[in-house]
Structures are given as C-alpha cells and as structure tokens.
PDB file of C-alpha atoms in Angstrom:
ATOM      1  CA  UNK Q  88      -4.591 -20.635  -8.299  1.00  0.00           C
ATOM      2  CA  UNK Q  89      -6.895 -17.998  -9.791  1.00  0.00           C
ATOM      3  CA  UNK Q  90      -6.787 -16.015  -6.538  1.00  0.00           C
ATOM      4  CA  UNK Q  91      -2.994 -16.218  -6.468  1.00  0.00           C
ATOM      5  CA  UNK Q  92      -2.763 -15.043 -10.078  1.00  0.00           C
ATOM      6  CA  UNK Q  93      -5.142 -12.135  -9.422  1.00  0.00           C
ATOM      7  CA  UNK Q  94      -3.243 -11.167  -6.273  1.00  0.00           C
ATOM      8  CA  UNK Q  95       0.114 -11.168  -8.054  1.00  0.00           C
ATOM      9  CA  UNK Q  96      -1.280  -9.374 -11.110  1.00  0.00           C
ATOM     10  CA  UNK Q  97      -2.899  -6.695  -8.940  1.00  0.00           C
ATOM     11  CA  UNK Q  98       0.285  -6.080  -6.986  1.00  0.00           C
ATOM     12  CA  UNK Q  99       2.359  -5.860 -10.181  1.00  0.00           C
ATOM     13  CA  UNK Q 100      -0.132  -3.378 -11.627  1.00  0.00           C
ATOM     14  CA  UNK Q 101      -0.107  -1.221  -8.470  1.00  0.00           C
ATOM     15  CA  UNK Q 102       3.683  -1.228  -8.277  1.00  0.00           C
ATOM     16  CA  UNK Q 103       3.960  -0.416 -11.983  1.00  0.00           C
ATOM     17  CA  UNK Q 104       1.576   2.535 -11.705  1.00  0.00           C
ATOM     18  CA  UNK Q 105       3.281   3.851  -8.572  1.00  0.00           C
ATOM     19  CA  UNK Q 106       6.705   3.464 -10.212  1.00  0.00           C
ATOM     20  CA  UNK Q 107       5.580   5.538 -13.215  1.00  0.00           C
ATOM     21  CA  UNK Q 108       4.098   8.240 -10.976  1.00  0.00           C
ATOM     22  CA  UNK Q 109       7.207   8.387  -8.808  1.00  0.00           C
ATOM     23  CA  UNK Q 110       9.384   8.480 -11.905  1.00  0.00           C
ATOM     24  CA  UNK Q 111       7.545  11.592 -13.045  1.00  0.00           C
ATOM     25  CA  UNK Q 112       8.077  13.091  -9.586  1.00  0.00           C
ATOM     26  CA  UNK Q 113      11.757  12.178  -9.642  1.00  0.00           C
ATOM     27  CA  UNK Q 114      11.569  10.026  -6.486  1.00  0.00           C
ATOM     28  CA  UNK Q 115      12.913   6.916  -8.217  1.00  0.00           C
ATOM     29  CA  UNK Q 116      16.415   8.246  -8.873  1.00  0.00           C
ATOM     30  CA  UNK Q 117      18.144   5.589  -6.809  1.00  0.00           C
ATOM     31  CA  UNK Q 118      20.218   4.263  -9.728  1.00  0.00           C
ATOM     32  CA  UNK Q 119      23.206   6.582 -10.063  1.00  0.00           C
ATOM     33  CA  UNK Q 120      26.490   6.542 -11.966  1.00  0.00           C
ATOM     34  CA  UNK Q 121      28.295   5.712  -8.711  1.00  0.00           C
ATOM     35  CA  UNK Q 122      25.999   2.825  -7.804  1.00  0.00           C
ATOM     36  CA  UNK Q 123      22.758   2.158  -5.947  1.00  0.00           C
ATOM     37  CA  UNK Q 124      21.561   4.954  -3.657  1.00  0.00           C
ATOM     38  CA  UNK Q 125      20.071   2.840  -0.834  1.00  0.00           C
ATOM     39  CA  UNK Q 126      18.497   5.706   1.175  1.00  0.00           C
ATOM     40  CA  UNK Q 127      16.706   6.973  -1.937  1.00  0.00           C
ATOM     41  CA  UNK Q 128      15.654   3.399  -2.795  1.00  0.00           C
ATOM     42  CA  UNK Q 129      14.263   2.959   0.725  1.00  0.00           C
ATOM     43  CA  UNK Q 130      12.193   6.137   0.385  1.00  0.00           C
ATOM     44  CA  UNK Q 131      10.928   4.942  -2.988  1.00  0.00           C
ATOM     45  CA  UNK Q 132      10.077   1.504  -1.547  1.00  0.00           C
ATOM     46  CA  UNK Q 133       8.236   2.976   1.446  1.00  0.00           C
ATOM     47  CA  UNK Q 134       6.114   5.227  -0.769  1.00  0.00           C
ATOM     48  CA  UNK Q 135       5.235   2.409  -3.170  1.00  0.00           C
ATOM     49  CA  UNK Q 136       4.760  -0.109  -0.348  1.00  0.00           C
ATOM     50  CA  UNK Q 137       2.434   1.914   1.864  1.00  0.00           C
ATOM     51  CA  UNK Q 138       0.539   4.171  -0.543  1.00  0.00           C
ATOM     52  CA  UNK Q 139      -1.548   1.403  -2.058  1.00  0.00           C
ATOM     53  CA  UNK Q 140      -2.275  -0.237   1.311  1.00  0.00           C
ATOM     54  CA  UNK Q 141      -3.326   2.996   3.000  1.00  0.00           C
ATOM     55  CA  UNK Q 142      -5.422   4.077   0.024  1.00  0.00           C
ATOM     56  CA  UNK Q 143      -7.170   0.678  -0.004  1.00  0.00           C
ATOM     57  CA  UNK Q 144      -7.934   1.037   3.721  1.00  0.00           C
ATOM     58  CA  UNK Q 145      -9.384   4.529   3.317  1.00  0.00           C
ATOM     59  CA  UNK Q 146     -11.737   3.453   0.518  1.00  0.00           C
ATOM     60  CA  UNK Q 147     -12.512   0.032   2.030  1.00  0.00           C
ATOM     61  CA  UNK Q 148     -16.093   0.838   3.044  1.00  0.00           C
ATOM     62  CA  UNK Q 149     -17.357   2.232  -0.271  1.00  0.00           C
ATOM     63  CA  UNK Q 150     -15.454  -0.484  -2.151  1.00  0.00           C
ATOM     64  CA  UNK Q 151     -17.045  -3.160   0.044  1.00  0.00           C
ATOM     65  CA  UNK Q 152     -20.519  -1.793  -0.585  1.00  0.00           C
ATOM     66  CA  UNK Q 153     -19.915  -1.623  -4.325  1.00  0.00           C
ATOM     67  CA  UNK Q 154     -18.215  -4.993  -4.735  1.00  0.00           C
ATOM     68  CA  UNK Q 155     -20.686  -7.018  -2.645  1.00  0.00           C
ATOM     69  CA  UNK Q 156     -23.870  -5.088  -3.380  1.00  0.00           C
ATOM     70  CA  UNK Q 157     -24.276  -4.429   0.336  1.00  0.00           C
ATOM     71  CA  UNK Q 158     -27.276  -2.327   1.397  1.00  0.00           C
ATOM     72  CA  UNK Q 159     -26.812  -0.261   4.549  1.00  0.00           C
ATOM     73  CA  UNK Q 160     -29.766  -0.384   6.946  1.00  0.00           C
ATOM     74  CA  UNK Q 161     -30.515   3.299   7.559  1.00  0.00           C
ATOM     75  CA  UNK Q 162     -34.016   2.670   8.878  1.00  0.00           C
ATOM     76  CA  UNK Q 163     -34.981  -0.939   9.700  1.00  0.00           C
ATOM     77  CA  UNK Q 164     -37.986  -2.004   7.630  1.00  0.00           C
ATOM     78  CA  UNK Q 165     -38.440  -5.523   9.031  1.00  0.00           C
ATOM     79  CA  UNK Q 166     -38.208  -7.189  12.421  1.00  0.00           C
ATOM     80  CA  UNK Q 167     -35.051  -9.006  11.289  1.00  0.00           C
ATOM     81  CA  UNK Q 168     -33.338  -5.757  10.324  1.00  0.00           C
ATOM     82  CA  UNK Q 169     -34.373  -4.152  13.629  1.00  0.00           C
ATOM     83  CA  UNK Q 170     -32.992  -7.111  15.581  1.00  0.00           C
ATOM     84  CA  UNK Q 171     -29.797  -7.011  13.533  1.00  0.00           C
ATOM     85  CA  UNK Q 172     -29.188  -3.303  14.203  1.00  0.00           C
ATOM     86  CA  UNK Q 173     -29.991  -3.606  17.912  1.00  0.00           C
ATOM     87  CA  UNK Q 174     -27.712  -6.636  18.271  1.00  0.00           C
ATOM     88  CA  UNK Q 175     -24.796  -4.856  16.592  1.00  0.00           C
ATOM     89  CA  UNK Q 176     -25.416  -1.797  18.794  1.00  0.00           C
ATOM     90  CA  UNK Q 177     -25.306  -3.924  21.951  1.00  0.00           C
ATOM     91  CA  UNK Q 178     -22.101  -5.683  20.877  1.00  0.00           C
ATOM     92  CA  UNK Q 179     -20.471  -2.382  19.909  1.00  0.00           C
ATOM     93  CA  UNK Q 180     -21.270  -0.916  23.319  1.00  0.00           C
ATOM     94  CA  UNK Q 181     -19.771  -3.946  25.052  1.00  0.00           C
ATOM     95  CA  UNK Q 182     -16.662  -3.657  22.875  1.00  0.00           C
ATOM     96  CA  UNK Q 183     -16.539   0.096  23.599  1.00  0.00           C
ATOM     97  CA  UNK Q 184     -16.474   1.198  19.967  1.00  0.00           C
ATOM     98  CA  UNK Q 185     -18.709   3.510  17.984  1.00  0.00           C
ATOM     99  CA  UNK Q 186     -21.832   2.128  16.359  1.00  0.00           C
ATOM    100  CA  UNK Q 187     -20.804   0.727  12.952  1.00  0.00           C
ATOM    101  CA  UNK Q 188     -22.965   0.814   9.877  1.00  0.00           C
ATOM    102  CA  UNK Q 189     -24.982  -2.374   9.473  1.00  0.00           C
ATOM    103  CA  UNK Q 190     -25.509  -3.803   5.996  1.00  0.00           C
ATOM    104  CA  UNK Q 191     -26.965  -6.841   4.259  1.00  0.00           C
ATOM    105  CA  UNK Q 192     -25.607  -8.240   1.002  1.00  0.00           C
ATOM    106  CA  UNK Q 193     -27.016 -10.992  -1.245  1.00  0.00           C
ATOM    107  CA  UNK Q 194     -25.366 -14.402  -1.423  1.00  0.00           C
ATOM    108  CA  UNK Q 195     -24.437 -17.566   0.436  1.00  0.00           C
ATOM    109  CA  UNK Q 196     -23.526 -17.476   4.159  1.00  0.00           C
ATOM    110  CA  UNK Q 197     -20.755 -15.001   4.959  1.00  0.00           C
ATOM    111  CA  UNK Q 198     -20.095 -11.796   6.868  1.00  0.00           C
ATOM    112  CA  UNK Q 199     -17.368  -9.180   7.067  1.00  0.00           C
ATOM    113  CA  UNK Q 200     -16.273  -6.010   8.824  1.00  0.00           C
ATOM    114  CA  UNK Q 201     -14.437  -3.148   7.159  1.00  0.00           C
ATOM    115  CA  UNK Q 202     -13.516   0.486   7.624  1.00  0.00           C
ATOM    116  CA  UNK Q 203     -10.464   2.570   8.368  1.00  0.00           C
ATOM    117  CA  UNK Q 204     -11.519   3.698  11.848  1.00  0.00           C
ATOM    118  CA  UNK Q 205     -12.927   1.860  14.863  1.00  0.00           C
ATOM    119  CA  UNK Q 206     -15.734   4.331  15.419  1.00  0.00           C
ATOM    120  CA  UNK Q 207     -16.942   4.527  11.813  1.00  0.00           C
ATOM    121  CA  UNK Q 208     -16.666   0.962  10.542  1.00  0.00           C
ATOM    122  CA  UNK Q 209     -19.218  -1.303   8.860  1.00  0.00           C
ATOM    123  CA  UNK Q 210     -20.493  -4.798   9.610  1.00  0.00           C
ATOM    124  CA  UNK Q 211     -22.251  -6.713   6.848  1.00  0.00           C
ATOM    125  CA  UNK Q 212     -23.968 -10.097   6.770  1.00  0.00           C
ATOM    126  CA  UNK Q 213     -25.297 -12.033   3.795  1.00  0.00           C
ATOM    127  CA  UNK Q 214     -28.885 -13.021   3.191  1.00  0.00           C
ATOM    128  CA  UNK Q 215     -27.726 -16.639   3.160  1.00  0.00           C
ATOM    129  CA  UNK Q 216     -26.270 -16.314   6.656  1.00  0.00           C
ATOM    130  CA  UNK Q 217     -29.494 -14.778   7.998  1.00  0.00           C
ATOM    131  CA  UNK Q 218     -31.492 -17.617   6.469  1.00  0.00           C
ATOM    132  CA  UNK Q 219     -29.257 -20.506   7.543  1.00  0.00           C
ATOM    133  CA  UNK Q 220     -28.415 -19.600  11.168  1.00  0.00           C
ATOM    134  CA  UNK Q 221     -30.434 -19.033  14.315  1.00  0.00           C
ATOM    135  CA  UNK Q 222     -30.201 -15.753  16.225  1.00  0.00           C
ATOM    136  CA  UNK Q 223     -27.647 -17.022  18.722  1.00  0.00           C
ATOM    137  CA  UNK Q 224     -25.315 -18.117  15.924  1.00  0.00           C
ATOM    138  CA  UNK Q 225     -25.797 -14.870  14.011  1.00  0.00           C
ATOM    139  CA  UNK Q 226     -24.998 -12.906  17.164  1.00  0.00           C
ATOM    140  CA  UNK Q 227     -21.791 -14.917  17.541  1.00  0.00           C
ATOM    141  CA  UNK Q 228     -20.776 -14.088  13.968  1.00  0.00           C
ATOM    142  CA  UNK Q 229     -21.563 -10.422  14.578  1.00  0.00           C
ATOM    143  CA  UNK Q 230     -19.477 -10.594  17.758  1.00  0.00           C
ATOM    144  CA  UNK Q 231     -16.607 -11.998  15.696  1.00  0.00           C
ATOM    145  CA  UNK Q 232     -16.802  -9.066  13.272  1.00  0.00           C
ATOM    146  CA  UNK Q 233     -17.128  -6.506  16.080  1.00  0.00           C
ATOM    147  CA  UNK Q 234     -14.019  -8.050  17.666  1.00  0.00           C
ATOM    148  CA  UNK Q 235     -12.140  -7.473  14.388  1.00  0.00           C
ATOM    149  CA  UNK Q 236     -13.063  -3.788  14.589  1.00  0.00           C
ATOM    150  CA  UNK Q 237     -12.250  -3.475  18.301  1.00  0.00           C
ATOM    151  CA  UNK Q 238      -8.871  -5.178  17.766  1.00  0.00           C
ATOM    152  CA  UNK Q 239      -8.012  -2.723  14.991  1.00  0.00           C
ATOM    153  CA  UNK Q 240      -7.412  -5.610  12.602  1.00  0.00           C
ATOM    154  CA  UNK Q 241      -8.028  -3.611   9.434  1.00  0.00           C
ATOM    155  CA  UNK Q 242      -5.325  -1.087  10.351  1.00  0.00           C
ATOM    156  CA  UNK Q 243      -2.960  -3.836  11.522  1.00  0.00           C
ATOM    157  CA  UNK Q 244      -3.305  -5.741   8.256  1.00  0.00           C
ATOM    158  CA  UNK Q 245      -2.747  -2.523   6.301  1.00  0.00           C
ATOM    159  CA  UNK Q 246       0.509  -1.869   8.158  1.00  0.00           C
ATOM    160  CA  UNK Q 247       1.679  -5.461   7.671  1.00  0.00           C
ATOM    161  CA  UNK Q 248       0.843  -5.315   3.970  1.00  0.00           C
ATOM    162  CA  UNK Q 249       2.698  -2.026   3.685  1.00  0.00           C
ATOM    163  CA  UNK Q 250       5.804  -3.433   5.387  1.00  0.00           C
ATOM    164  CA  UNK Q 251       5.982  -6.562   3.229  1.00  0.00           C
ATOM    165  CA  UNK Q 252       5.302  -4.508   0.091  1.00  0.00           C
ATOM    166  CA  UNK Q 253       8.215  -2.257   1.044  1.00  0.00           C
ATOM    167  CA  UNK Q 254      10.534  -5.241   1.401  1.00  0.00           C
ATOM    168  CA  UNK Q 255       9.357  -6.678  -1.935  1.00  0.00           C
ATOM    169  CA  UNK Q 256      10.037  -3.420  -3.778  1.00  0.00           C
ATOM    170  CA  UNK Q 257      13.370  -2.808  -2.004  1.00  0.00           C
ATOM    171  CA  UNK Q 258      14.839  -6.306  -2.260  1.00  0.00           C
ATOM    172  CA  UNK Q 259      13.722  -6.890  -5.859  1.00  0.00           C
ATOM    173  CA  UNK Q 260      15.598  -3.786  -6.959  1.00  0.00           C
ATOM    174  CA  UNK Q 261      18.700  -4.632  -4.956  1.00  0.00           C
ATOM    175  CA  UNK Q 262      18.776  -8.109  -6.502  1.00  0.00           C
ATOM    176  CA  UNK Q 263      18.080  -6.611  -9.940  1.00  0.00           C
ATOM    177  CA  UNK Q 264      21.003  -4.212  -9.544  1.00  0.00           C
ATOM    178  CA  UNK Q 265      23.396  -6.986  -8.435  1.00  0.00           C
ATOM    179  CA  UNK Q 266      22.380  -9.293 -11.316  1.00  0.00           C
ATOM    180  CA  UNK Q 267      22.590  -6.504 -13.862  1.00  0.00           C
ATOM    181  CA  UNK Q 268      26.059  -5.479 -12.662  1.00  0.00           C
ATOM    182  CA  UNK Q 269      27.176  -9.110 -12.959  1.00  0.00           C
ATOM    183  CA  UNK Q 270      26.006  -9.521 -16.566  1.00  0.00           C
ATOM    184  CA  UNK Q 271      26.362  -5.961 -17.867  1.00  0.00           C
ATOM    185  CA  UNK Q 272      29.409  -5.244 -20.033  1.00  0.00           C
ATOM    186  CA  UNK Q 273      29.744  -1.659 -18.921  1.00  0.00           C
ATOM    187  CA  UNK Q 274      28.965  -2.538 -15.295  1.00  0.00           C
ATOM    188  CA  UNK Q 275      26.853   0.582 -14.746  1.00  0.00           C
ATOM    189  CA  UNK Q 276      23.587  -1.223 -14.032  1.00  0.00           C
ATOM    190  CA  UNK Q 277      20.071  -0.239 -15.076  1.00  0.00           C
ATOM    191  CA  UNK Q 278      20.018  -2.361 -18.224  1.00  0.00           C
ATOM    192  CA  UNK Q 279      17.615  -5.014 -19.474  1.00  0.00           C
ATOM    193  CA  UNK Q 280      18.946  -7.493 -16.919  1.00  0.00           C
ATOM    194  CA  UNK Q 281      17.937  -5.128 -14.140  1.00  0.00           C
ATOM    195  CA  UNK Q 282      14.352  -4.700 -15.325  1.00  0.00           C
ATOM    196  CA  UNK Q 283      13.776  -8.404 -16.057  1.00  0.00           C
ATOM    197  CA  UNK Q 284      15.234  -9.422 -12.693  1.00  0.00           C
ATOM    198  CA  UNK Q 285      13.144  -6.840 -10.841  1.00  0.00           C
ATOM    199  CA  UNK Q 286       9.981  -8.109 -12.524  1.00  0.00           C
ATOM    200  CA  UNK Q 287      10.735 -11.752 -11.701  1.00  0.00           C
ATOM    201  CA  UNK Q 288      11.755 -10.948  -8.137  1.00  0.00           C
ATOM    202  CA  UNK Q 289       8.606  -8.912  -7.530  1.00  0.00           C
ATOM    203  CA  UNK Q 290       6.509 -11.926  -8.540  1.00  0.00           C
ATOM    204  CA  UNK Q 291       8.518 -14.394  -6.428  1.00  0.00           C
ATOM    205  CA  UNK Q 292       8.883 -12.106  -3.417  1.00  0.00           C
ATOM    206  CA  UNK Q 293       5.245 -11.031  -3.802  1.00  0.00           C
ATOM    207  CA  UNK Q 294       4.076 -14.637  -3.474  1.00  0.00           C
ATOM    208  CA  UNK Q 295       6.231 -15.069  -0.376  1.00  0.00           C
ATOM    209  CA  UNK Q 296       4.900 -11.793   1.053  1.00  0.00           C
ATOM    210  CA  UNK Q 297       1.307 -12.909   0.513  1.00  0.00           C
ATOM    211  CA  UNK Q 298       2.050 -16.022   2.590  1.00  0.00           C
ATOM    212  CA  UNK Q 299       3.260 -13.815   5.454  1.00  0.00           C
ATOM    213  CA  UNK Q 300       0.170 -11.600   5.264  1.00  0.00           C
ATOM    214  CA  UNK Q 301      -2.092 -14.677   5.157  1.00  0.00           C
ATOM    215  CA  UNK Q 302      -0.350 -16.092   8.253  1.00  0.00           C
ATOM    216  CA  UNK Q 303      -1.077 -12.898  10.196  1.00  0.00           C
ATOM    217  CA  UNK Q 304      -4.649 -12.958   8.914  1.00  0.00           C
ATOM    218  CA  UNK Q 305      -5.160 -16.515  10.176  1.00  0.00           C
ATOM    219  CA  UNK Q 306      -3.761 -15.509  13.567  1.00  0.00           C
ATOM    220  CA  UNK Q 307      -6.205 -12.614  13.904  1.00  0.00           C
ATOM    221  CA  UNK Q 308      -9.134 -14.964  13.222  1.00  0.00           C
ATOM    222  CA  UNK Q 309      -8.389 -16.849  16.437  1.00  0.00           C
ATOM    223  CA  UNK Q 310      -8.406 -13.534  18.313  1.00  0.00           C
ATOM    224  CA  UNK Q 311     -11.718 -12.526  16.734  1.00  0.00           C
ATOM    225  CA  UNK Q 312     -13.269 -15.901  17.617  1.00  0.00           C
ATOM    226  CA  UNK Q 313     -12.090 -15.463  21.226  1.00  0.00           C
ATOM    227  CA  UNK Q 314     -13.392 -11.889  21.143  1.00  0.00           C
ATOM    228  CA  UNK Q 315     -16.834 -13.133  20.128  1.00  0.00           C
ATOM    229  CA  UNK Q 316     -16.788 -15.618  23.001  1.00  0.00           C
ATOM    230  CA  UNK Q 317     -15.884 -12.801  25.416  1.00  0.00           C
ATOM    231  CA  UNK Q 318     -18.587 -10.451  24.127  1.00  0.00           C
ATOM    232  CA  UNK Q 319     -21.242 -13.172  24.389  1.00  0.00           C
ATOM    233  CA  UNK Q 320     -19.844 -14.565  27.647  1.00  0.00           C
ATOM    234  CA  UNK Q 321     -19.698 -18.067  26.201  1.00  0.00           C
ATOM    235  CA  UNK Q 322     -17.707 -19.714  23.376  1.00  0.00           C
ATOM    236  CA  UNK Q 323     -20.516 -22.161  22.557  1.00  0.00           C
ATOM    237  CA  UNK Q 324     -22.480 -19.882  20.165  1.00  0.00           C
ATOM    238  CA  UNK Q 325     -19.368 -19.188  18.070  1.00  0.00           C
ATOM    239  CA  UNK Q 326     -18.580 -22.899  17.996  1.00  0.00           C
ATOM    240  CA  UNK Q 327     -22.107 -23.633  16.773  1.00  0.00           C
ATOM    241  CA  UNK Q 328     -21.838 -20.893  14.138  1.00  0.00           C
ATOM    242  CA  UNK Q 329     -18.557 -22.327  12.841  1.00  0.00           C
ATOM    243  CA  UNK Q 330     -20.044 -25.830  12.764  1.00  0.00           C
ATOM    244  CA  UNK Q 331     -22.930 -24.458  10.732  1.00  0.00           C
ATOM    245  CA  UNK Q 332     -20.521 -22.725   8.332  1.00  0.00           C
ATOM    246  CA  UNK Q 333     -18.619 -25.970   7.939  1.00  0.00           C
ATOM    247  CA  UNK Q 334     -21.730 -27.634   6.591  1.00  0.00           C
ATOM    248  CA  UNK Q 335     -22.689 -25.013   4.003  1.00  0.00           C
ATOM    249  CA  UNK Q 336     -21.081 -23.380   0.978  1.00  0.00           C
ATOM    250  CA  UNK Q 337     -19.717 -20.033   2.110  1.00  0.00           C
ATOM    251  CA  UNK Q 338     -20.051 -17.123  -0.288  1.00  0.00           C
ATOM    252  CA  UNK Q 339     -16.965 -16.092  -2.242  1.00  0.00           C
ATOM    253  CA  UNK Q 340     -16.194 -12.475  -1.507  1.00  0.00           C
ATOM    254  CA  UNK Q 341     -14.290 -10.290  -3.992  1.00  0.00           C
ATOM    255  CA  UNK Q 342     -10.506 -10.745  -3.770  1.00  0.00           C
ATOM    256  CA  UNK Q 343     -10.056  -7.445  -1.954  1.00  0.00           C
ATOM    257  CA  UNK Q 344     -12.616  -8.517   0.663  1.00  0.00           C
ATOM    258  CA  UNK Q 345     -11.732 -12.186   1.184  1.00  0.00           C
ATOM    259  CA  UNK Q 346      -9.583 -11.586   4.265  1.00  0.00           C
ATOM    260  CA  UNK Q 347     -12.463  -9.731   5.901  1.00  0.00           C
ATOM    261  CA  UNK Q 348     -15.000 -12.545   5.590  1.00  0.00           C
ATOM    262  CA  UNK Q 349     -15.970 -15.068   8.253  1.00  0.00           C
ATOM    263  CA  UNK Q 350     -14.638 -18.056   6.332  1.00  0.00           C
ATOM    264  CA  UNK Q 351     -12.056 -18.321   3.535  1.00  0.00           C
ATOM    265  CA  UNK Q 352      -9.829 -21.378   3.775  1.00  0.00           C
ATOM    266  CA  UNK Q 353      -7.728 -23.518   1.493  1.00  0.00           C
ATOM    267  CA  UNK Q 354      -6.029 -26.883   1.673  1.00  0.00           C
ATOM    268  CA  UNK Q 355      -2.556 -28.176   0.892  1.00  0.00           C
ATOM    269  CA  UNK Q 356      -0.213 -25.653  -0.670  1.00  0.00           C
ATOM    270  CA  UNK Q 357      -3.082 -23.192  -1.156  1.00  0.00           C
ATOM    271  CA  UNK Q 358      -3.601 -23.328   2.608  1.00  0.00           C
ATOM    272  CA  UNK Q 359      -0.522 -21.112   2.900  1.00  0.00           C
ATOM    273  CA  UNK Q 360      -2.519 -18.380   1.153  1.00  0.00           C
ATOM    274  CA  UNK Q 361      -5.720 -18.939   3.157  1.00  0.00           C
ATOM    275  CA  UNK Q 362      -6.810 -15.925   5.201  1.00  0.00           C
ATOM    276  CA  UNK Q 363      -8.702 -18.122   7.691  1.00  0.00           C
ATOM    277  CA  UNK Q 364      -7.675 -21.276   9.596  1.00  0.00           C
ATOM    278  CA  UNK Q 365      -9.610 -24.519   9.021  1.00  0.00           C
ATOM    279  CA  UNK Q 366     -12.949 -24.471  10.832  1.00  0.00           C
ATOM    280  CA  UNK Q 367     -12.174 -27.568  12.933  1.00  0.00           C
ATOM    281  CA  UNK Q 368      -8.975 -25.908  14.204  1.00  0.00           C
ATOM    282  CA  UNK Q 369     -10.912 -22.774  15.141  1.00  0.00           C
ATOM    283  CA  UNK Q 370     -13.521 -24.833  16.979  1.00  0.00           C
ATOM    284  CA  UNK Q 371     -10.788 -26.684  18.884  1.00  0.00           C
ATOM    285  CA  UNK Q 372      -9.248 -23.338  19.913  1.00  0.00           C
ATOM    286  CA  UNK Q 373     -12.623 -22.153  21.212  1.00  0.00           C
ATOM    287  CA  UNK Q 374     -13.106 -25.425  23.081  1.00  0.00           C
ATOM    288  CA  UNK Q 375      -9.846 -24.759  24.902  1.00  0.00           C
ATOM    289  CA  UNK Q 376     -11.277 -21.464  26.206  1.00  0.00           C
ATOM    290  CA  UNK Q 377     -13.824 -23.282  28.328  1.00  0.00           C
TER     291      UNK Q 377
END
C-alpha cells in the first residue's frame, strides 16, 4: 500500500505543478462562460500527461545512478568487472544496439536497464546478484535487460504512461465540470464542486491508470525473458536465474525504478499493481519456448 500511496501522491504533485505552470501560461483556459472548451482541455491534458513522462525518461539514467548509488564501470579494475563489460558488449552486438554503460550498485539481487535511447542506455546489476548467481545465470539476466533496451521498452512505457495520464487529466475535469454544473446554483461551473471532484477523480482514475501501466509492464517482462533466451540461444539459463531469484530476497529499487528491475511482484489485489509477473509463471512461459 505504501507504493500505491507514493505513486498516487507523486502523480497528484506532478499534475498540480503542471496545472499551476500552465495556468500562468494561459493554457488551462478550458472553462469558459459558454461551457467546457474540449479542444483546449485536450491540449491541456496532453501537455500535462506527456511532459512529466518524457522528462522522466530523459533524466532516467542520472536519476537511476543517483537513486541506487550505481557506479559506472569506466575502466574495469577486477576480473569480474572485465567479464561483466565484455558480456554486455557481446549481448549488445547480438541485439544490434550500441554498447550501453555498465554499472554496479550495492544491495540484494536485482538488475535494471534504463535510458532514453537504445544506443546510449545503461545496464546495472547489484552486488548481491553478482555474489548469488553463477556466470551463466548472470549472463541470462543481462540478456533480459539488453532485450528491454532492444525492444524499446523504456520509450514504450513512457508513451503508455503519457496516454493514460492524458485520459486521467481529461476525464477528471469533464466529470468535475458535469458534477459542478449539477450542484452549482448559477450553473456556470468552476466552483468548489468542480475542484473537489477533479481531485477525487484524479486519485481514482490514477489508480486505475496505474493498473493499466502495470499490465503492460508485466507483458513486456515475458518479451524480455524470451529475448534473453534468444540472445543466449537457450531458455534454460534464464529459467535457472529466475529460480535463483525466487529463492532470495530481491532488492527493493526506488519507486521510479521498480518497473525496470528484474523482479518486482505482488500478490492478491496488489498483484494488479505489480510490474513483473510471478516468477513461476515466467518460468512456465520460458519452458513453453523449448
């Protein structure tokens, strides 16, 4: 529930800031004396919906380094770091993408890929993952992250987030206008009923939107697992890596990075917000590739 609260609170804060900025620019003048100006509202919703998502994508690499304490390997200083860089280089060449930055961050087993562009991305693994897996399993995890980059998953998720944000902003204001017109004495709209309804709707619609984004995120994990199997020529290493992850405590990444990790699942109702499918389901999907 803490993740859900933080997600909702973050989205409300972003929308509030963007609304203030757009108000100063005069882009939010969709409430008129003659009613709701839908084209202007759509423009407002698109700007609010996509600006935050695109900005987050563009700063994803430096934010990832800062939030996880990741250290980029500029010059390998150990045999493990040299093997790690060479393995990522080989996988990147097979996936036909540019060589990503390779980083190590402290913590329990986990890994992630991030970056706005395929040819200038970053792959990071935790110290716990390097210590708990053998080289074949680590290579499978790296293949999974390289597949995310090759599939353009970061850009895809940004676009999906932007679309659902746009619908949240647009629909919440339409509903707010309708409710306010129904309860307002003067019938002009834009009163307290409008603002309260918009706030409530943004929370409710925002939770629903996060479920949609999480569903797409779970779907892309299956593709990345299959991509790892293709890059390695065998699904077995990825299956072994997932089995290993299932038996250890995976590191909790910062909220903004959780969808980029190798494993972030939830059960029951919270499973609807999980960015990754259950490990046993992922293993079964890989088994079907044989």
